[in-house]
Amino acid sequence: MKTYRSAQWTVVLIIVIYTAVSYTTTRFRGSELFPFFNWSLFTKVPNEKHDFGLRLLTVDGEPLSEPIYFEEADAWFDEAHSIVAYQAIQQFGSAVREADETTIEEIRPFVESTYLENQTVRYELVRRTYLPISRVQTGAFVNEEVLGQFEVGGAP
């Protein structure tokens, strides 16, 4: 029983010392000292995330009643939920945003022929800003910036 009480007091003492050192270093140094810190790490992490998406305007030459993103278009495209397609769209978006013509010339035909399956499609490349929790719960975006509008024809 004595060993158990000693262990309890040792744990309490470590927690008190850890807290005191953490508070003191933050207060007088103005920053954290590893491994002593004040647990403010996550308050400094930006919550907004960004990605790119293909917003479909027409499919097979037919205008959609409301534009939808490629990942929601599984009625038309087999690869709509593919992580590989998502990554290719991210590369395409980055290239357009950075005006990297060489990468655009490589990635755009790949995305269009592989994932848009040689259909006649008019689409916008959109940079989307979202809050992760809100997007999971509601699907809403904070901001949608159109980077360009593209059209790809069907097979000859």
CSV table of C-alpha atoms in Angstrom, one decimal:
chain,number,residue,atom,x,y,z
A,1,MET,CA,0.0,0.0,0.0
A,2,LYS,CA,2.9,2.3,0.8
A,3,THR,CA,4.3,1.8,-2.8
A,4,TYR,CA,0.9,2.6,-4.3
A,5,ARG,CA,0.6,5.9,-2.3
A,6,SER,CA,4.2,6.8,-3.3
A,7,ALA,CA,3.3,6.2,-6.9
A,8,GLN,CA,0.2,8.4,-6.6
A,9,TRP,CA,2.2,11.3,-5.0
A,10,THR,CA,4.9,10.9,-7.6
A,11,VAL,CA,2.4,11.3,-10.4
A,12,VAL,CA,0.8,14.3,-8.7
A,13,LEU,CA,4.2,15.9,-8.1
A,14,ILE,CA,5.2,15.4,-11.8
A,15,ILE,CA,1.9,17.0,-13.0
A,16,VAL,CA,2.4,20.0,-10.7
A,17,ILE,CA,6.0,20.5,-11.7
A,18,TYR,CA,5.1,20.1,-15.4
A,19,THR,CA,2.3,22.6,-15.2
A,20,ALA,CA,4.5,25.1,-13.2
A,21,VAL,CA,7.4,24.9,-15.7
A,22,SER,CA,5.0,25.2,-18.6
A,23,TYR,CA,3.3,28.3,-17.3
A,24,THR,CA,6.6,29.9,-16.2
A,25,THR,CA,8.4,29.3,-19.5
A,26,THR,CA,5.4,30.6,-21.5
A,27,ARG,CA,4.9,33.6,-19.3
A,28,PHE,CA,8.5,34.8,-19.1
A,29,ARG,CA,10.0,33.5,-22.4
A,30,GLY,CA,6.9,34.3,-24.5
A,31,SER,CA,7.1,30.9,-26.2
A,32,GLU,CA,6.9,27.3,-25.3
A,33,LEU,CA,9.9,25.2,-24.3
A,34,PHE,CA,9.8,21.6,-25.5
A,35,PRO,CA,8.6,19.3,-23.8
A,36,PHE,CA,6.9,21.9,-21.5
A,37,PHE,CA,4.1,23.7,-23.2
A,38,ASN,CA,0.8,25.4,-22.4
A,39,TRP,CA,-1.4,23.3,-24.7
A,40,SER,CA,-2.2,26.3,-27.0
A,41,LEU,CA,-0.9,24.5,-30.1
A,42,PHE,CA,-4.3,23.9,-31.7
A,43,THR,CA,-5.5,27.4,-31.2
A,44,LYS,CA,-2.8,28.5,-33.7
A,45,VAL,CA,-3.7,26.1,-36.5
A,46,PRO,CA,-5.7,27.6,-39.3
A,47,ASN,CA,-9.1,25.9,-39.7
A,48,GLU,CA,-9.8,26.7,-43.3
A,49,LYS,CA,-8.8,24.2,-46.0
A,50,HIS,CA,-8.5,24.6,-49.7
A,51,ASP,CA,-8.8,22.2,-52.6
A,52,PHE,CA,-9.8,22.1,-56.3
A,53,GLY,CA,-12.9,20.7,-57.9
A,54,LEU,CA,-14.4,20.2,-61.3
A,55,ARG,CA,-17.8,21.8,-61.3
A,56,LEU,CA,-19.8,20.2,-64.2
A,57,LEU,CA,-22.1,22.6,-66.2
A,58,THR,CA,-23.1,20.3,-69.0
A,59,VAL,CA,-22.8,16.5,-69.5
A,60,ASP,CA,-23.3,14.9,-73.0
A,61,GLY,CA,-24.2,18.3,-74.2
A,62,GLU,CA,-27.1,18.6,-71.8
A,63,PRO,CA,-27.1,21.5,-69.4
A,64,LEU,CA,-27.5,20.4,-65.8
A,65,SER,CA,-30.3,22.0,-63.8
A,66,GLU,CA,-27.7,22.9,-61.1
A,67,PRO,CA,-23.9,22.5,-61.5
A,68,ILE,CA,-22.5,19.7,-59.5
A,69,TYR,CA,-18.9,18.7,-58.6
A,70,PHE,CA,-17.3,15.7,-60.3
A,71,GLU,CA,-17.2,13.8,-57.0
A,72,GLU,CA,-21.0,13.9,-56.8
A,73,ALA,CA,-21.5,12.9,-60.5
A,74,ASP,CA,-21.4,9.1,-60.0
A,75,ALA,CA,-24.6,8.9,-62.2
A,76,TRP,CA,-22.4,9.8,-65.2
A,77,PHE,CA,-18.8,8.9,-64.3
A,78,ASP,CA,-17.5,5.6,-62.9
A,79,GLU,CA,-14.5,7.2,-61.3
A,80,ALA,CA,-16.4,10.0,-59.5
A,81,HIS,CA,-15.3,8.8,-56.0
A,82,SER,CA,-11.8,7.8,-57.0
A,83,ILE,CA,-9.0,9.2,-54.8
A,84,VAL,CA,-6.7,9.0,-57.9
A,85,ALA,CA,-9.1,11.2,-59.8
A,86,TYR,CA,-9.2,13.6,-56.9
A,87,GLN,CA,-5.4,13.8,-56.8
A,88,ALA,CA,-5.2,14.4,-60.6
A,89,ILE,CA,-7.8,17.3,-60.2
A,90,GLN,CA,-5.6,18.8,-57.4
A,91,GLN,CA,-2.6,18.7,-59.7
A,92,PHE,CA,-4.6,20.3,-62.5
A,93,GLY,CA,-5.9,23.0,-60.2
A,94,SER,CA,-2.4,23.8,-58.9
A,95,ALA,CA,-1.0,24.0,-62.4
A,96,VAL,CA,-3.8,26.4,-63.5
A,97,ARG,CA,-3.4,28.5,-60.4
A,98,GLU,CA,0.3,28.8,-60.9
A,99,ALA,CA,0.0,29.3,-64.7
A,100,ASP,CA,2.2,26.3,-65.3
A,101,GLU,CA,1.5,25.7,-69.0
A,102,THR,CA,3.7,22.6,-69.3
A,103,THR,CA,1.9,20.8,-66.5
A,104,ILE,CA,-1.5,22.0,-67.7
A,105,GLU,CA,-0.7,20.5,-71.2
A,106,GLU,CA,0.1,17.2,-69.5
A,107,ILE,CA,-2.6,16.9,-66.9
A,108,ARG,CA,-5.6,18.3,-68.6
A,109,PRO,CA,-5.9,15.8,-71.4
A,110,PHE,CA,-5.2,13.0,-68.8
A,111,VAL,CA,-8.0,14.2,-66.6
A,112,GLU,CA,-10.5,14.7,-69.4
A,113,SER,CA,-9.8,11.4,-71.2
A,114,THR,CA,-9.5,9.3,-68.1
A,115,TYR,CA,-12.1,10.6,-65.8
A,116,LEU,CA,-14.6,12.5,-68.0
A,117,GLU,CA,-14.7,9.3,-70.2
A,118,ASN,CA,-14.7,11.0,-73.6
A,119,GLN,CA,-18.1,12.6,-73.1
A,120,THR,CA,-19.0,16.1,-74.2
A,121,VAL,CA,-18.6,18.1,-71.0
A,122,ARG,CA,-18.3,21.7,-70.1
A,123,TYR,CA,-16.9,22.4,-66.7
A,124,GLU,CA,-15.3,24.9,-64.4
A,125,LEU,CA,-12.1,24.4,-62.4
A,126,VAL,CA,-12.9,25.8,-59.0
A,127,ARG,CA,-10.6,26.5,-56.0
A,128,ARG,CA,-12.8,25.7,-52.9
A,129,THR,CA,-12.3,27.0,-49.4
A,130,TYR,CA,-14.1,25.2,-46.6
A,131,LEU,CA,-14.2,24.5,-42.9
A,132,PRO,CA,-13.7,20.7,-42.5
A,133,ILE,CA,-16.4,20.1,-39.9
A,134,SER,CA,-19.0,22.3,-41.7
A,135,ARG,CA,-18.2,20.6,-45.0
A,136,VAL,CA,-18.8,17.1,-43.5
A,137,GLN,CA,-22.0,18.2,-41.8
A,138,THR,CA,-23.5,20.3,-44.6
A,139,GLY,CA,-21.3,20.1,-47.6
A,140,ALA,CA,-21.1,23.9,-47.7
A,141,PHE,CA,-18.1,25.8,-48.9
A,142,VAL,CA,-16.9,29.2,-47.5
A,143,ASN,CA,-15.7,30.4,-50.9
A,144,GLU,CA,-15.6,29.1,-54.5
A,145,GLU,CA,-13.2,30.8,-56.9
A,146,VAL,CA,-13.5,29.9,-60.6
A,147,LEU,CA,-10.0,29.5,-62.1
A,148,GLY,CA,-11.2,28.7,-65.6
A,149,GLN,CA,-13.9,27.2,-67.8
A,150,PHE,CA,-13.2,24.3,-70.1
A,151,GLU,CA,-14.9,22.2,-72.6
A,152,VAL,CA,-14.1,18.7,-73.9
A,153,GLY,CA,-15.8,17.1,-76.8
A,154,GLY,CA,-16.8,13.5,-77.2
A,155,ALA,CA,-15.0,10.7,-79.2
A,156,PRO,CA,-14.9,11.3,-83.0
